[in-house]
Short mmCIF file of C-alpha atoms in Angstrom, two decimals:
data_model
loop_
_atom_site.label_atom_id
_atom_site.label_comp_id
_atom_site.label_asym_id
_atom_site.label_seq_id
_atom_site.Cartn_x
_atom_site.Cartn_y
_atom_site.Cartn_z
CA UNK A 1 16.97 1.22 19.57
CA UNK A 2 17.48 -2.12 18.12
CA UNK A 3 18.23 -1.72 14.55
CA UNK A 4 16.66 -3.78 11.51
CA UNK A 5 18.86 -6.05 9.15
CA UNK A 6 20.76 -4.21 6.33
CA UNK A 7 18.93 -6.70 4.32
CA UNK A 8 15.56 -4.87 4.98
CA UNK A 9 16.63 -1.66 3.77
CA UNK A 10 16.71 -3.18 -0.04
CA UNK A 11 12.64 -4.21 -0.33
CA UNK A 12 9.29 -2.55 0.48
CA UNK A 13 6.08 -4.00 1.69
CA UNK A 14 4.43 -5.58 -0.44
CA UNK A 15 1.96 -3.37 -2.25
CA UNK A 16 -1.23 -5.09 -1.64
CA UNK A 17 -0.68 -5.52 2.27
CA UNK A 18 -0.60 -1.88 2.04
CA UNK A 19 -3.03 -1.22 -0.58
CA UNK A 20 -5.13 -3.67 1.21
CA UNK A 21 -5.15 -1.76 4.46
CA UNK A 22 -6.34 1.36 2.24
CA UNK A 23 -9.42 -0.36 1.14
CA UNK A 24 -10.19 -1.75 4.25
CA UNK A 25 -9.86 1.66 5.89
CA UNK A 26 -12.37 3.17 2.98
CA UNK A 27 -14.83 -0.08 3.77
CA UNK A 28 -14.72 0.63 7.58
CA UNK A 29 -15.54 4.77 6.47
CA UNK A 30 -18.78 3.04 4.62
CA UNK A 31 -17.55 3.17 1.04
CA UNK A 32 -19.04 -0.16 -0.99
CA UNK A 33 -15.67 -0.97 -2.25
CA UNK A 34 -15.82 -3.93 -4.83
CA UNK A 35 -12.12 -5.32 -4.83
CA UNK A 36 -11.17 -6.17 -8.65
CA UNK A 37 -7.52 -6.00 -7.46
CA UNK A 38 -6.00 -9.86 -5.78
CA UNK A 39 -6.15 -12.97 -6.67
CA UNK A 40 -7.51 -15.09 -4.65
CA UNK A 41 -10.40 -17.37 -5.58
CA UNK A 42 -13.74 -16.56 -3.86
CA UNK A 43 -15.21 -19.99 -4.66
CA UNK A 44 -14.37 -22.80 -2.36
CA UNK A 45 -12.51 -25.96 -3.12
CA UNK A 46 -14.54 -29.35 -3.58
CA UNK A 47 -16.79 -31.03 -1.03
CA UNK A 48 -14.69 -34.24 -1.69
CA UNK A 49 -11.47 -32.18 -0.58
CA UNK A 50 -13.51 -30.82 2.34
CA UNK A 51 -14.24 -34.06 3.62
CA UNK A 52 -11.30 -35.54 3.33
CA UNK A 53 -9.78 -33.09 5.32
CA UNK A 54 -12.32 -33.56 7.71
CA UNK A 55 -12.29 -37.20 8.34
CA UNK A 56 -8.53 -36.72 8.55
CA UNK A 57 -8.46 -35.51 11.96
CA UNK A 58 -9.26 -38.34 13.73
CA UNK A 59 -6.80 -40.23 12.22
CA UNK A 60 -3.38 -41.37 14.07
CA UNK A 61 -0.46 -39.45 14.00
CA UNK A 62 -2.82 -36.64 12.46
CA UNK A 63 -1.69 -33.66 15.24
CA UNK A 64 1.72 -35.10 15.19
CA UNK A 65 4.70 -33.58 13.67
CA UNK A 66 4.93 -34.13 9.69
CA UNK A 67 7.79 -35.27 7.25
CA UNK A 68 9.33 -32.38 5.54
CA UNK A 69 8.83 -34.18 2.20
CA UNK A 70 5.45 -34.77 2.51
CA UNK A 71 3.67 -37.94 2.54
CA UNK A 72 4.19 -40.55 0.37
CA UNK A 73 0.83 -40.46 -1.08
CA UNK A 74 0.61 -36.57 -1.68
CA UNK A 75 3.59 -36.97 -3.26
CA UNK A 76 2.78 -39.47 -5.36
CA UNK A 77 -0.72 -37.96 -6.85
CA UNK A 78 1.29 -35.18 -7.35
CA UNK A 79 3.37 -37.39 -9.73
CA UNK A 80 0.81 -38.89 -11.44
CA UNK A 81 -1.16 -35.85 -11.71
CA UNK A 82 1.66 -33.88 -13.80
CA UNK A 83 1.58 -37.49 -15.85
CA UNK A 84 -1.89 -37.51 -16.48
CA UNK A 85 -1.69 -33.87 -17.32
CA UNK A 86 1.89 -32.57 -18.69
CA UNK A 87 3.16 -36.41 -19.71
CA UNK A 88 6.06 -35.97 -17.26
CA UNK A 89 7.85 -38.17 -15.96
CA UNK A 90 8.75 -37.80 -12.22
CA UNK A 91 10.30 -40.05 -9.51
CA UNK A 92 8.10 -39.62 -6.33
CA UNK A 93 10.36 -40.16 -3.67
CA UNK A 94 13.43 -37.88 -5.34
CA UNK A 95 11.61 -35.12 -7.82
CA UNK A 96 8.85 -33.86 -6.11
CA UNK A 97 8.62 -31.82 -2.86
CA UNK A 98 5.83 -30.41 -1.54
CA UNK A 99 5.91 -26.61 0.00
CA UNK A 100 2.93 -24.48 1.79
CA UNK A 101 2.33 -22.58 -1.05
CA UNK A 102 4.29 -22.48 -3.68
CA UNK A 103 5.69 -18.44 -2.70
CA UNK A 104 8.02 -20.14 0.16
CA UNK A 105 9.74 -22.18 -2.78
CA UNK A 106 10.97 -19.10 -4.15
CA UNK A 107 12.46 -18.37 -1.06
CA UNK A 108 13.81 -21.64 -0.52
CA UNK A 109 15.20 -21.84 -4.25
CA UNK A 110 16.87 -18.53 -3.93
CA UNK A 111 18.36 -19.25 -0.57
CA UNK A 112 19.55 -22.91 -1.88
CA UNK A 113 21.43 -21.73 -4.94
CA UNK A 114 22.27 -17.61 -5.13
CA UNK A 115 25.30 -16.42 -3.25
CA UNK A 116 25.81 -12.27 -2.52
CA UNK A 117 26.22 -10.74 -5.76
CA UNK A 118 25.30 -13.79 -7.83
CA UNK A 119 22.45 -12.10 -10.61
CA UNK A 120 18.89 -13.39 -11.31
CA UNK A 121 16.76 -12.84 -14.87
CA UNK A 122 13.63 -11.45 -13.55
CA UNK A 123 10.96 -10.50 -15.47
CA UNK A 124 9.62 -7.17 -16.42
CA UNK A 125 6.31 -7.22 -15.76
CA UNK A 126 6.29 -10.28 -13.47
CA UNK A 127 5.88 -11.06 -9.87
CA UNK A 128 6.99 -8.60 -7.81
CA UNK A 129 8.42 -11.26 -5.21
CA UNK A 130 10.75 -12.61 -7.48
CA UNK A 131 12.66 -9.19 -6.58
CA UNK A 132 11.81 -8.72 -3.31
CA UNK A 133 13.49 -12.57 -2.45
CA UNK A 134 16.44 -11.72 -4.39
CA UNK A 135 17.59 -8.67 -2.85
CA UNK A 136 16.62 -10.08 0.45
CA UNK A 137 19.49 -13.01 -0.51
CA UNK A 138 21.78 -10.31 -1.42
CA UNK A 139 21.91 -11.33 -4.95
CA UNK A 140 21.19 -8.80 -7.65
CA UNK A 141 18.01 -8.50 -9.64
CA UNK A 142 18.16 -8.02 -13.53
CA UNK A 143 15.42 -7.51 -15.40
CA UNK A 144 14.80 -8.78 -18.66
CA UNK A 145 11.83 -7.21 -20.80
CA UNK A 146 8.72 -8.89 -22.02
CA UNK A 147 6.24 -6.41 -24.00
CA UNK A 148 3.45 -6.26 -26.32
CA UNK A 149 4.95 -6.25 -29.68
CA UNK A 150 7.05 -9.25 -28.25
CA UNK A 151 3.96 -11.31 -26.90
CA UNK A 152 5.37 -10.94 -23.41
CA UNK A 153 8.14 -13.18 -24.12
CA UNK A 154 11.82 -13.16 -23.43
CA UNK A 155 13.89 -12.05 -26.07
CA UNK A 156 16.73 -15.09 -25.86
CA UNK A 157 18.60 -14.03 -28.66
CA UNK A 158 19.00 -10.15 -26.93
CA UNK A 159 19.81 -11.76 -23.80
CA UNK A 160 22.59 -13.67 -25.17
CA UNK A 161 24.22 -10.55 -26.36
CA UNK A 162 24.77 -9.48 -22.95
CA UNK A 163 27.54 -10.39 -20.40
CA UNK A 164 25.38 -13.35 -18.50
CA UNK A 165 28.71 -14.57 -16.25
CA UNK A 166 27.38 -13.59 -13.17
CA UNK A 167 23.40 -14.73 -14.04
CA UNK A 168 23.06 -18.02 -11.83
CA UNK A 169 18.69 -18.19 -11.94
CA UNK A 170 16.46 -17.07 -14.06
CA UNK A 171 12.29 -16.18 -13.55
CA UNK A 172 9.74 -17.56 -15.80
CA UNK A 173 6.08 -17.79 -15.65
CA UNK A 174 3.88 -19.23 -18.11
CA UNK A 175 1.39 -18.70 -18.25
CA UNK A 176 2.71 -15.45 -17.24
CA UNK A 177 1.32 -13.27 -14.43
CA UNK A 178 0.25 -10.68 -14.64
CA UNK A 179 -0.41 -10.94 -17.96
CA UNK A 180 -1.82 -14.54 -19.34
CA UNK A 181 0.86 -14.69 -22.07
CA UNK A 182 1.24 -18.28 -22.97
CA UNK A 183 4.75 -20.10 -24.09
CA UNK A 184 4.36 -22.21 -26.62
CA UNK A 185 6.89 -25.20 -26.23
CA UNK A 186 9.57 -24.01 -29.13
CA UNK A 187 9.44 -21.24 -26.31
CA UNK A 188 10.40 -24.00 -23.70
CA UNK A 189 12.73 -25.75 -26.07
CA UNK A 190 14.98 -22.30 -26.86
CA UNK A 191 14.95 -21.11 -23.19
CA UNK A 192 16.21 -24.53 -21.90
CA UNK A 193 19.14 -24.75 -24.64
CA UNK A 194 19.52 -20.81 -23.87
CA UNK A 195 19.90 -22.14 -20.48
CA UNK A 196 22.63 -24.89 -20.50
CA UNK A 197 24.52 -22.62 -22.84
CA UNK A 198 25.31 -20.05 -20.01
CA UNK A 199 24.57 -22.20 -17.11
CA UNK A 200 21.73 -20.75 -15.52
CA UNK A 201 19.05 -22.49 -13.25
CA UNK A 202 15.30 -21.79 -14.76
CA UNK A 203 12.42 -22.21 -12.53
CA UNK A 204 9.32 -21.43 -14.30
CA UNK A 205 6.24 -20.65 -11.97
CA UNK A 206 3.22 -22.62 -13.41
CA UNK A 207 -0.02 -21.73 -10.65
CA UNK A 208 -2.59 -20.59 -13.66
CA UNK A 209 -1.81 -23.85 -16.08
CA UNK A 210 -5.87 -25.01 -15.32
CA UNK A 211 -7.60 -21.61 -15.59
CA UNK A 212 -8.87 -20.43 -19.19
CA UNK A 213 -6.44 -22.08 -20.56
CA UNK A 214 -6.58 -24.91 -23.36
CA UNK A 215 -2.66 -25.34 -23.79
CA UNK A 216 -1.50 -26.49 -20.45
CA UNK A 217 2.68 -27.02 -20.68
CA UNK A 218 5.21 -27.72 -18.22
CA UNK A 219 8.85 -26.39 -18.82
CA UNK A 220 9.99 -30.33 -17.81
CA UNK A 221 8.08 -31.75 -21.27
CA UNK A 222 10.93 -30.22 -22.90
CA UNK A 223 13.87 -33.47 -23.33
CA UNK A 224 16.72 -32.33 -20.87
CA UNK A 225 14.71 -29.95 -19.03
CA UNK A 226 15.34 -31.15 -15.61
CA UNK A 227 19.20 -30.62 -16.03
CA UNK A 228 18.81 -27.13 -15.97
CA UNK A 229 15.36 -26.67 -14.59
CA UNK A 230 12.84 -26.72 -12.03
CA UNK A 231 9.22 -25.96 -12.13
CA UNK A 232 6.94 -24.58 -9.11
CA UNK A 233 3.43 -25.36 -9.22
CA UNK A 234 0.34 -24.51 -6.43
CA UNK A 235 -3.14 -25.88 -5.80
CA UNK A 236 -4.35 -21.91 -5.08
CA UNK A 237 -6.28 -21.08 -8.31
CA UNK A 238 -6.60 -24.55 -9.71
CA UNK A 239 -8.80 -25.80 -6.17
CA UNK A 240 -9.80 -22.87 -4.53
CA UNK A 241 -7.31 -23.84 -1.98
CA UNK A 242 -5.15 -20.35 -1.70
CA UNK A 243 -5.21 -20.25 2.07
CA UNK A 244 -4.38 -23.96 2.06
CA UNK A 245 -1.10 -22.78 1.31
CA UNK A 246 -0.21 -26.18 -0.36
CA UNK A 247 2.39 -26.07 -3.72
CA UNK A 248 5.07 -28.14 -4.57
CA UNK A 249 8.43 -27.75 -6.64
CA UNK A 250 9.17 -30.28 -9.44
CA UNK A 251 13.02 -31.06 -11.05
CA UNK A 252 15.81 -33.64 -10.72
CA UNK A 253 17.40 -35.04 -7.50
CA UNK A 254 20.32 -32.78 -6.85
CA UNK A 255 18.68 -29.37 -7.09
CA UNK A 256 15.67 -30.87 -4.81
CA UNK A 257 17.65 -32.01 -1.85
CA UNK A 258 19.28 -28.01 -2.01
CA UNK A 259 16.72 -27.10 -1.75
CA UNK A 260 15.25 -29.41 1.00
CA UNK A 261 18.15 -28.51 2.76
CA UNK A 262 16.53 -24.87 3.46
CA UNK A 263 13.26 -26.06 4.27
CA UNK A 264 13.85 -28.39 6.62
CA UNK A 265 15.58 -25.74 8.55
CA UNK A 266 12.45 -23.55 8.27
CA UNK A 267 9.26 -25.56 9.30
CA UNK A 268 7.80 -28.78 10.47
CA UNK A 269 6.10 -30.66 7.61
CA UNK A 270 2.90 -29.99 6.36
CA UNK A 271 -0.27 -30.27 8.92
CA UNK A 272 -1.35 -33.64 7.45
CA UNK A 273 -5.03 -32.51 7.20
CA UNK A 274 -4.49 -30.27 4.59
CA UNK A 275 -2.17 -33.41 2.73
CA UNK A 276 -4.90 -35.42 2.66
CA UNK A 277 -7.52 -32.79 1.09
CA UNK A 278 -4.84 -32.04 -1.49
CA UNK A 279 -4.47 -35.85 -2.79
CA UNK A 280 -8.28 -35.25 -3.17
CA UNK A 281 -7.95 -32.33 -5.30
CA UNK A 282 -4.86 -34.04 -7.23
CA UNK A 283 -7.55 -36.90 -7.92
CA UNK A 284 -10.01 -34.76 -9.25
CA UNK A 285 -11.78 -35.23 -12.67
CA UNK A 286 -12.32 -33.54 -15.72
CA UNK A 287 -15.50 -32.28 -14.71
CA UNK A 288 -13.73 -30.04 -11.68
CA UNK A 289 -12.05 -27.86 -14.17
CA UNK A 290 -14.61 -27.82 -16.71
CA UNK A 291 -16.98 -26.36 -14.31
CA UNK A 292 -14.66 -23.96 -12.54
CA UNK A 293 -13.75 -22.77 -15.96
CA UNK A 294 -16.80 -22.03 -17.10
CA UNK A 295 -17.59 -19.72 -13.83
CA UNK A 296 -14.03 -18.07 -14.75
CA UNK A 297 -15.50 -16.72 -18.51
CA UNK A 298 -18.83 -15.48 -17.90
CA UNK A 299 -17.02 -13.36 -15.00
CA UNK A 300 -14.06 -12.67 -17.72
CA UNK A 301 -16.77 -11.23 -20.34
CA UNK A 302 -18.44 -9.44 -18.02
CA UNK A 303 -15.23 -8.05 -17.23
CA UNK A 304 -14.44 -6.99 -20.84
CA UNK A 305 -17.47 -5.36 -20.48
CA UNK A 306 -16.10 -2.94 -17.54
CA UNK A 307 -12.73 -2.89 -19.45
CA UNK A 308 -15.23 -1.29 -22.69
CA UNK A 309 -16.56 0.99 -20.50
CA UNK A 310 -13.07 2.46 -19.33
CA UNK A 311 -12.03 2.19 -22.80
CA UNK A 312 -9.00 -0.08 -22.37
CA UNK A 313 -7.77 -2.97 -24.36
CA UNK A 314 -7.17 -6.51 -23.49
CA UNK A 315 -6.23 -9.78 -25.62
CA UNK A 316 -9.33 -12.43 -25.84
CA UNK A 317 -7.45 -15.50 -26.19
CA UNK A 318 -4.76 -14.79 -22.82
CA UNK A 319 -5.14 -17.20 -19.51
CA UNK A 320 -5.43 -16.95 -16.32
CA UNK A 321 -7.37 -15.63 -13.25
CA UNK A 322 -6.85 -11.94 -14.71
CA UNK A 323 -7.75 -9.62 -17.70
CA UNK A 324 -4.72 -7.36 -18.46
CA UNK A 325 -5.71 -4.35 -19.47
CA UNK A 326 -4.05 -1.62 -21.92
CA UNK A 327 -5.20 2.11 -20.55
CA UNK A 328 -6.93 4.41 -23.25
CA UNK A 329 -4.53 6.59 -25.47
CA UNK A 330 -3.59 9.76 -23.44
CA UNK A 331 -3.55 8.34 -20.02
CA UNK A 332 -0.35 8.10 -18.65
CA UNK A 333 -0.40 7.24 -15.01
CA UNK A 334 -1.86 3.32 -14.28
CA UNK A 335 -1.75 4.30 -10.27
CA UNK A 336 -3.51 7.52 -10.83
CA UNK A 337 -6.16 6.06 -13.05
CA UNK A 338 -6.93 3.56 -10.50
CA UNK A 339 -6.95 5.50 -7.87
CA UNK A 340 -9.19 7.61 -9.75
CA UNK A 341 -11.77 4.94 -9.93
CA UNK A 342 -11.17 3.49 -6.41
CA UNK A 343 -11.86 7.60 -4.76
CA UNK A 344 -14.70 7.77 -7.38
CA UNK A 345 -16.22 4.66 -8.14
CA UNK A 346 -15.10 2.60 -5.21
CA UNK A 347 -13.68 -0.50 -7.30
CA UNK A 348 -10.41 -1.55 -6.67
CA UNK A 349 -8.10 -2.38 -9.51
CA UNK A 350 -4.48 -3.23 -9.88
CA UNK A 351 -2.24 -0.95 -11.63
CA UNK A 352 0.02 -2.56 -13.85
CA UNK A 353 3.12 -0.56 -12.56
CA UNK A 354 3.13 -2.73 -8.96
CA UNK A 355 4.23 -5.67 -11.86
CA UNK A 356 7.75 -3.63 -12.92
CA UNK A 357 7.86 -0.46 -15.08
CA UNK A 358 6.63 -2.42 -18.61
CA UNK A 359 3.51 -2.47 -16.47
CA UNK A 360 3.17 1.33 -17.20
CA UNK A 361 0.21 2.03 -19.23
CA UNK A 362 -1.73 -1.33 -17.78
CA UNK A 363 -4.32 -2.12 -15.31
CA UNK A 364 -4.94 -5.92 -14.21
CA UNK A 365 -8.65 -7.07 -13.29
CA UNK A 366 -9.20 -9.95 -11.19
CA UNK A 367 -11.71 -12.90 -12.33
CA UNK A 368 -11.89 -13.46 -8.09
CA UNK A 369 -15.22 -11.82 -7.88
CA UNK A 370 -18.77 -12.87 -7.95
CA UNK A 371 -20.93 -11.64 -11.17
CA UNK A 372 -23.48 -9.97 -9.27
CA UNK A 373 -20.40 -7.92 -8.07
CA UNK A 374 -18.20 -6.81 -11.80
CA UNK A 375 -22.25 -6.30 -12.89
CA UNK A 376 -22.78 -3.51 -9.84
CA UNK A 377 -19.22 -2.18 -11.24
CA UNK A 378 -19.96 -1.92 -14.88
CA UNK A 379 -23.38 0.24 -13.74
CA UNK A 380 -21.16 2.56 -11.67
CA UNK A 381 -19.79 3.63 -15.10
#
C-alpha cells in the first residue's frame, strides 16, 4: 500500500468536517438539529453583487484564464476600501493581492517564509488552522496564551522573557476568533515594536472588522507596520460571500511577491465573475453594514437569551459573528456539555476546546442562524 506523507501524520481533520458529518448523520436519522456551531453567514450577499456577477459572464475574456494578482480594478477597490475604512495607505499594483479566501493565505504565508524547525506564535484559543498549516510546513507551533483576566490579549512583556531566536511568524486576530476580543491600537503599537525587536513577521487575521463592531482597526494604521507586518482580510462575513472564497492579503512589496511566488504555483487566477461581484461589495455603502448589523444583534440577544438559559456567561460589548460563552461553575467538560445538548436537545454548539486548551470551560454560539431558529432553541430549554 501506498503510504501517506510523514507530513500527514502531525494534523487531524479538521473538527467540523467531522463534527459536521455527525450532524448530518443525526439529520438524515430525523433529529431537527438546529446548527449553532459554524460560521458561515446564512444571509446572501447584495443584489448589486449578484448582478454584477451575472452580467459578467458574457463579457470577453470572462471563461479565460485569470492573472494571479487579480484585476486591476479588484485590486484597486480593495485599496481604496481599506482607505475609506482603516486610513491606510496601500499601493495597488505592489501591496495588495487577492486570494480565494483568505484561509489559502495562511498557507501561502507559511509556505513563503517558515523553513523546518523555524517556530510560529500561535494563539491559545485561536484558529485551529494556524496549527494545522504550521506543522504541515514542518515548522513548530508555540502557543502563546490569551485568557480572561488578560482580555484575550498577548502578554508581550511575558513573551519577551522567553528565548524567541527561533520564532520567525507570529498569529494575531483581532478581532479575535473565537472570542470577539478587540485590540485597541496601543495593542497594535506594542506588538509591532515587540515585533521588530526580535524579528518576527506578524500577520494579523482581520475577517470580523464589519460585524458588531464599532472600532474597526487594521494592524497597518500603526507607523512602520508594514516592515514587519502583513494583514489578511476576507469578504466571508462582511458580504455574505463565504463560498465566494474571495480574501486578500495586505503588506509591503517584498513580503507580497514571497508570497506570490507560492500562489502562482498553486492556481490559475481568480474566475473573473466572482472579481467583478467583489468590486461591488468593496463599493458598498454605509447602509450595507448598518443593515446587516442590525440582523447580527437581535439574533445575538436572542442568543444571550439561550446562553441564560444554560446558565453561561458571555461579555456584551465583544464582536463578531459569535457569542463566547463561559460554562456554569461545576461543569468541567465543554465537549461533553455540548454533546449533551446536541444528543438531548438537538442544537449544535461549538465547544471551546476545538479553539486550543484556554478554550476549556467555553462554548462558542454562532450569530449564522435565522431567529425563528435560536427562538425554537431557547423553547427546547
Amino acid at each position: 500500500m501506498i503510504q501517506v506523507a510523514n507530513r500527514l501524520h502531525s494534523v487531524e481533520e479538521y473538527y467540523f468536517s467531522k463534527k459536521l458529518r455527525e450532524v448530518r448523520e443525526l439529520m438524515a436519522a430525523g433529529k431537527p438539529i438546529i446548527n449553532m456551531g459554524i460560521g458561515s453567514p446564512d444571509m446572501a450577499p447584495s443584489e448589486d453583487v449578484l448582478q454584477a456577477l451575472i452580467s459578467s459572464l458574457k463579457e470577453d475574456k470572462a471563461h479565460q484564464y485569470q492573472s494571479y494578482q487579480g484585476l486591476p480594478e479588484l485590486r484597486a477597490a480593495a485599496v481604496n476600501f481599506y482607505k475609506k475604512h482603516f486610513n491606510v495607505t496601500l499601493d495597488s499594483n505592489t501591496e495588495i493581492l487577492p486570494l480565494m479566501g483568505s484561509k489559502e493565505g495562511i498557507m501561502h504565508i507559511s509556505m513563503a517564509f517558515l523553513n523546518e524547525g523555524d517556530e510560529v506564535l500561535i494563539p491559545n484559543p485561536g484558529y485551529p488552522t494556524y496549527t494545522s498549516v504550521t506543522k504541515l510546513v514542518e515548522a513548530v507551533p508555540r502557543y502563546y496564551d490569551l485568557t480572561a483576566t488578560g482580555n484575550w490579549l498577548p502578554d508581550i512583556e511575558a513573551l519577551e522573557k522567553e528565548d524567541l531566536s527561533k520564532v520567525k511568524l507570529m498569529w494575531l486576530s483581532y478581532p479575535h476568533m473565537p472570542t470577539g476580543a478587540n485590540a485597541k491600537k496601543e495593542v497594535f503599537e506594542a506588538l509591532v515594536a515587540f515585533a521588530k525587536r526580535n524579528d518576527i513577521l506578524l500577520v494579523n487575521d482581520n475577517p470580523y472588522s464589519f460585524v458588531l463592531n464599532e472600532n474597526r482597526l487594521s494592524i497597518l494604521e500603526i507607523p512602520g507596520a508594514k516592515d514587519v507586518a502583513l494583514e489578511l482580510n476576507s469578504l466571508s462575513k462582511t458580504f455574505n460571500m463565504a463560498g465566494w472564497r474571495v480574501g486578500f492579503v495586505f503588506g509591503n512589496a517584498t513580503h507580497l511577491d514571497a508570497v506570490l511566488k507560492v500562489k502562482s504555483n498553486m492556481d490559475s487566477g481568480m474566475f473573473y465573475g466572482l472579481q467583478k461581484g467583489a468590486i461591488k461589495a468593496l463599493e458598498s455603502s454605509g447602509e450595507w453594514y448598518s443593515k446587516l448589523n442590525e440582523v447580527y444583534k437581535t439574533r445575538r440577544d436572542l442568543i444571550f437569551q439561550l446562553a441564560d438559559k444554560l446558565n453561561c456567561t458571555y461579555d456584551k460589548n465583544a464582536s463578531g459573528m459569535f457569542v463566547w460563552s463561559k460554562l456554569p461553575s461545576g461543569v468541567n467538560s465543554a465537549e461533553e456539555f455540548i454533546d449533551n445538548i446536541l444528543y438531548d436537545k438537538s442544537v449544535f454548539i461549538t465547544p471551546g476546546t476545538i479553539f486550543g486548551s484556554n478554550g476549556e470551560g467555553y462554548i462558542r454560539f454562532s450569530l449564522c442562524v435565522g431567529e425563528d431558529k435560536i427562538k425554537e432553541a431557547i423553547e427546547r430549554f
